[in-house]
PDB file of C-alpha atoms in Angstrom:
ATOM      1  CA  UNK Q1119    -152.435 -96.561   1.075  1.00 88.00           C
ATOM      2  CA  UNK Q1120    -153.279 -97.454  -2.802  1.00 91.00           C
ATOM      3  CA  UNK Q1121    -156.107 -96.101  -4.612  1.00 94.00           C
ATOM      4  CA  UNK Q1122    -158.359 -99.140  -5.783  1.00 95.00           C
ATOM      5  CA  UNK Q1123    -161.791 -98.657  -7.807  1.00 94.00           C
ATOM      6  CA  UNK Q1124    -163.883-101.824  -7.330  1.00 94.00           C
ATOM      7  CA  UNK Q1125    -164.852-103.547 -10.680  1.00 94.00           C
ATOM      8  CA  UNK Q1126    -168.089-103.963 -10.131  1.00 92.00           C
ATOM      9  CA  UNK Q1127    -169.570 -99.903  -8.931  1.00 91.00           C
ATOM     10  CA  UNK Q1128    -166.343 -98.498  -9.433  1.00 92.00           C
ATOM     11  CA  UNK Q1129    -166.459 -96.936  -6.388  1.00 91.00           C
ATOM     12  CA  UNK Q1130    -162.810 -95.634  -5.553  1.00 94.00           C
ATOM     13  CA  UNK Q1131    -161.421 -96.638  -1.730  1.00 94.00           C
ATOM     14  CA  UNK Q1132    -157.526 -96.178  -0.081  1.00 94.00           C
ATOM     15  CA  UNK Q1133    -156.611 -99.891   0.176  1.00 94.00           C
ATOM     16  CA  UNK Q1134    -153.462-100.904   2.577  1.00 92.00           C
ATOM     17  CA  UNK Q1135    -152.361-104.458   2.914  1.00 91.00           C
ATOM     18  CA  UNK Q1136    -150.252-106.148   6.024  1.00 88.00           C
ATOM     19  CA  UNK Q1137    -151.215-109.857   5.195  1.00 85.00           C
ATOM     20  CA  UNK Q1138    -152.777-111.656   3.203  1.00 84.00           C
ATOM     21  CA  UNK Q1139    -155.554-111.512   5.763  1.00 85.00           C
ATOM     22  CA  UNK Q1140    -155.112-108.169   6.951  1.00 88.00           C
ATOM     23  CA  UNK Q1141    -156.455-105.324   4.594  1.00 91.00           C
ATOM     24  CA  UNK Q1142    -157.083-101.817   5.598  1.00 91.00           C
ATOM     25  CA  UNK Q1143    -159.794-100.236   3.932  1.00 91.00           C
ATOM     26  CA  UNK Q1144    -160.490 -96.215   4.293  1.00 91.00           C
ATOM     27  CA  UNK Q1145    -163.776 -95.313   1.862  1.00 89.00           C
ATOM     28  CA  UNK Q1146    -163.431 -91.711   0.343  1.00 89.00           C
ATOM     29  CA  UNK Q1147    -167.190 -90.983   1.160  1.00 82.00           C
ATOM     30  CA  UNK Q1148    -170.309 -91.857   2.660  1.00 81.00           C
ATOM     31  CA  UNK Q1149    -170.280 -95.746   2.324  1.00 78.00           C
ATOM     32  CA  UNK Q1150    -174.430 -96.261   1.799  1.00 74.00           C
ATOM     33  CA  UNK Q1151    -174.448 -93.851  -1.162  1.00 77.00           C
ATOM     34  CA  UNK Q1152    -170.835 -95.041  -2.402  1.00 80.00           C
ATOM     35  CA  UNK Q1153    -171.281 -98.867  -2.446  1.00 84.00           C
ATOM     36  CA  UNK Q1154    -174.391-100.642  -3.744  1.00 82.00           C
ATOM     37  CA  UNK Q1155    -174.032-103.781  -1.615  1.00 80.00           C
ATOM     38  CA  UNK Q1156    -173.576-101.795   1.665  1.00 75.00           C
ATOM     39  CA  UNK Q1157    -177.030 -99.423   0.706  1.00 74.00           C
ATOM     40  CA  UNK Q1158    -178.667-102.918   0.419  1.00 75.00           C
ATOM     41  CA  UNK Q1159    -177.843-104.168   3.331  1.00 70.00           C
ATOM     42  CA  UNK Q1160    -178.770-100.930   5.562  1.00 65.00           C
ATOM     43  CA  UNK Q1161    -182.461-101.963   7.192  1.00 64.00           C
ATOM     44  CA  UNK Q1162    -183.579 -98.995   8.979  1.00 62.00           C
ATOM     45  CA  UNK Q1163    -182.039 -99.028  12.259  1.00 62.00           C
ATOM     46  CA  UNK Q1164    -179.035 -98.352  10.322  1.00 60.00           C
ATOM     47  CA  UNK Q1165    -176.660-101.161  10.673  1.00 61.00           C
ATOM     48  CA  UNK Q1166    -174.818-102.719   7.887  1.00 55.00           C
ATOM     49  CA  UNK Q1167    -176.455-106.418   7.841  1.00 61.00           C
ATOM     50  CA  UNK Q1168    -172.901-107.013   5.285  1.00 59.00           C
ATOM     51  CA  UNK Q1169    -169.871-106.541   7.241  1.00 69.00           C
ATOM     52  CA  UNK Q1170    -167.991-106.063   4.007  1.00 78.00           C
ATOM     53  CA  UNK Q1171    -168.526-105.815   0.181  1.00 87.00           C
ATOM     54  CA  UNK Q1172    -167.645-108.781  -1.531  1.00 89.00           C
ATOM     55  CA  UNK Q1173    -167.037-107.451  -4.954  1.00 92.00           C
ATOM     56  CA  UNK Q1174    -164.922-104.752  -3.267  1.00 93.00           C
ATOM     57  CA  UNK Q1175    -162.938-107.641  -1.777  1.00 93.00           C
ATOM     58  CA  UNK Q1176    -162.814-109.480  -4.961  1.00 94.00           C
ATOM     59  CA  UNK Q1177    -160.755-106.700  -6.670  1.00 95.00           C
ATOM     60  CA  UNK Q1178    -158.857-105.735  -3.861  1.00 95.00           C
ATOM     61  CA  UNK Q1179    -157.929-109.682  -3.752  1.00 94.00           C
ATOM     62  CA  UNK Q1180    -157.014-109.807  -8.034  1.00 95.00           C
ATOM     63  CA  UNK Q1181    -155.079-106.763  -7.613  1.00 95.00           C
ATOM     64  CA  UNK Q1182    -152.919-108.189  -4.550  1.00 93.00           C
ATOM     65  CA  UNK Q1183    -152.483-111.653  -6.500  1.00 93.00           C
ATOM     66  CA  UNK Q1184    -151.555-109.692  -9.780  1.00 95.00           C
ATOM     67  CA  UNK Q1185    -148.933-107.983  -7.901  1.00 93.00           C
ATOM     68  CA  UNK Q1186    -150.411-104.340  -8.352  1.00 93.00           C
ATOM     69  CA  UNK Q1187    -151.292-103.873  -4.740  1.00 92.00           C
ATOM     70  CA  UNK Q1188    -148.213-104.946  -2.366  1.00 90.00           C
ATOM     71  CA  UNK Q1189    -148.090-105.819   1.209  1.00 89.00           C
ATOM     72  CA  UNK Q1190    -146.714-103.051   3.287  1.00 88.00           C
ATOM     73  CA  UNK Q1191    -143.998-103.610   6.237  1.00 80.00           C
ATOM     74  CA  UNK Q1192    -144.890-102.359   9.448  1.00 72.00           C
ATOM     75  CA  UNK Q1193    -142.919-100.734  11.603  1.00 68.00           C
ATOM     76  CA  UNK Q1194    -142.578-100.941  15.081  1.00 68.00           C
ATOM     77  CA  UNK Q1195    -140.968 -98.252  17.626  1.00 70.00           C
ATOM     78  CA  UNK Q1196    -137.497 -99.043  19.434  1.00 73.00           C
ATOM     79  CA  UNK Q1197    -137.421 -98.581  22.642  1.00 76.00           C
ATOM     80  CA  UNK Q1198    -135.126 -95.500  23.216  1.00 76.00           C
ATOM     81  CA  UNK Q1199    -135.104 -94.611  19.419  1.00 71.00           C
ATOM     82  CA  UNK Q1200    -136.624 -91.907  18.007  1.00 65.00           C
ATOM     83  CA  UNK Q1201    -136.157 -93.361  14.490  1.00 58.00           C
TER      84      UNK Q1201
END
C-alpha cells in the first residue's frame, strides 16, 4: 500500500490499486474527524450518507494517471505450492 495525502484536507490514507476500478483504501484514523466530506455526511444515527470522498478519489485518480501510484499484481495460491 502507498501513502497518498488528498489535495484537498490533506488527510493522509494507505492507497492500493488492482484495477482501474478496484482501489483499496485503509484510513490511518478515525474517518469523521480525518475527512471533512465524510463528518458532513454523518446525520446522527451515524451512517455515512457519502459512500466515499470524492476529492479523496480525485487525487488518488491524478496520482494513478500520472504514474505515481501503480497497479499492484495479485497473487493467487497454487494448489500444492507453498510459494
Amino acid at each position: 500500500m502507498e501513502s497518498v495525502r488528498c489535495t484537498t484536507c490533506s488527510t493522509r490514507v494507505l492507497v492500493e490499486k488492482y484495477s482501474e476500478a478496484h482501489t483499496s483504501i485503509q484510513w490511518l484514523g478515525d474517518v469523521d474527524s480525518a475527512c471533512p466530506q465524510f463528518a458532513e455526511s454523518h446525520p446522527r444515527d451515524g451512517r455515512a450518507r457519502v459512500p466515499t470522498c470524492h476529492n479523496l478519489q480525485e487525487s488518488i485518480d491524478g496520482l494513478t494517471l500520472s504514474g505515481q501510484i501503480g497497479m499492484s499484481l495479485r497473487s493467487y495460491p497454487i494448489p500444492g505450492r507453498l510459494e
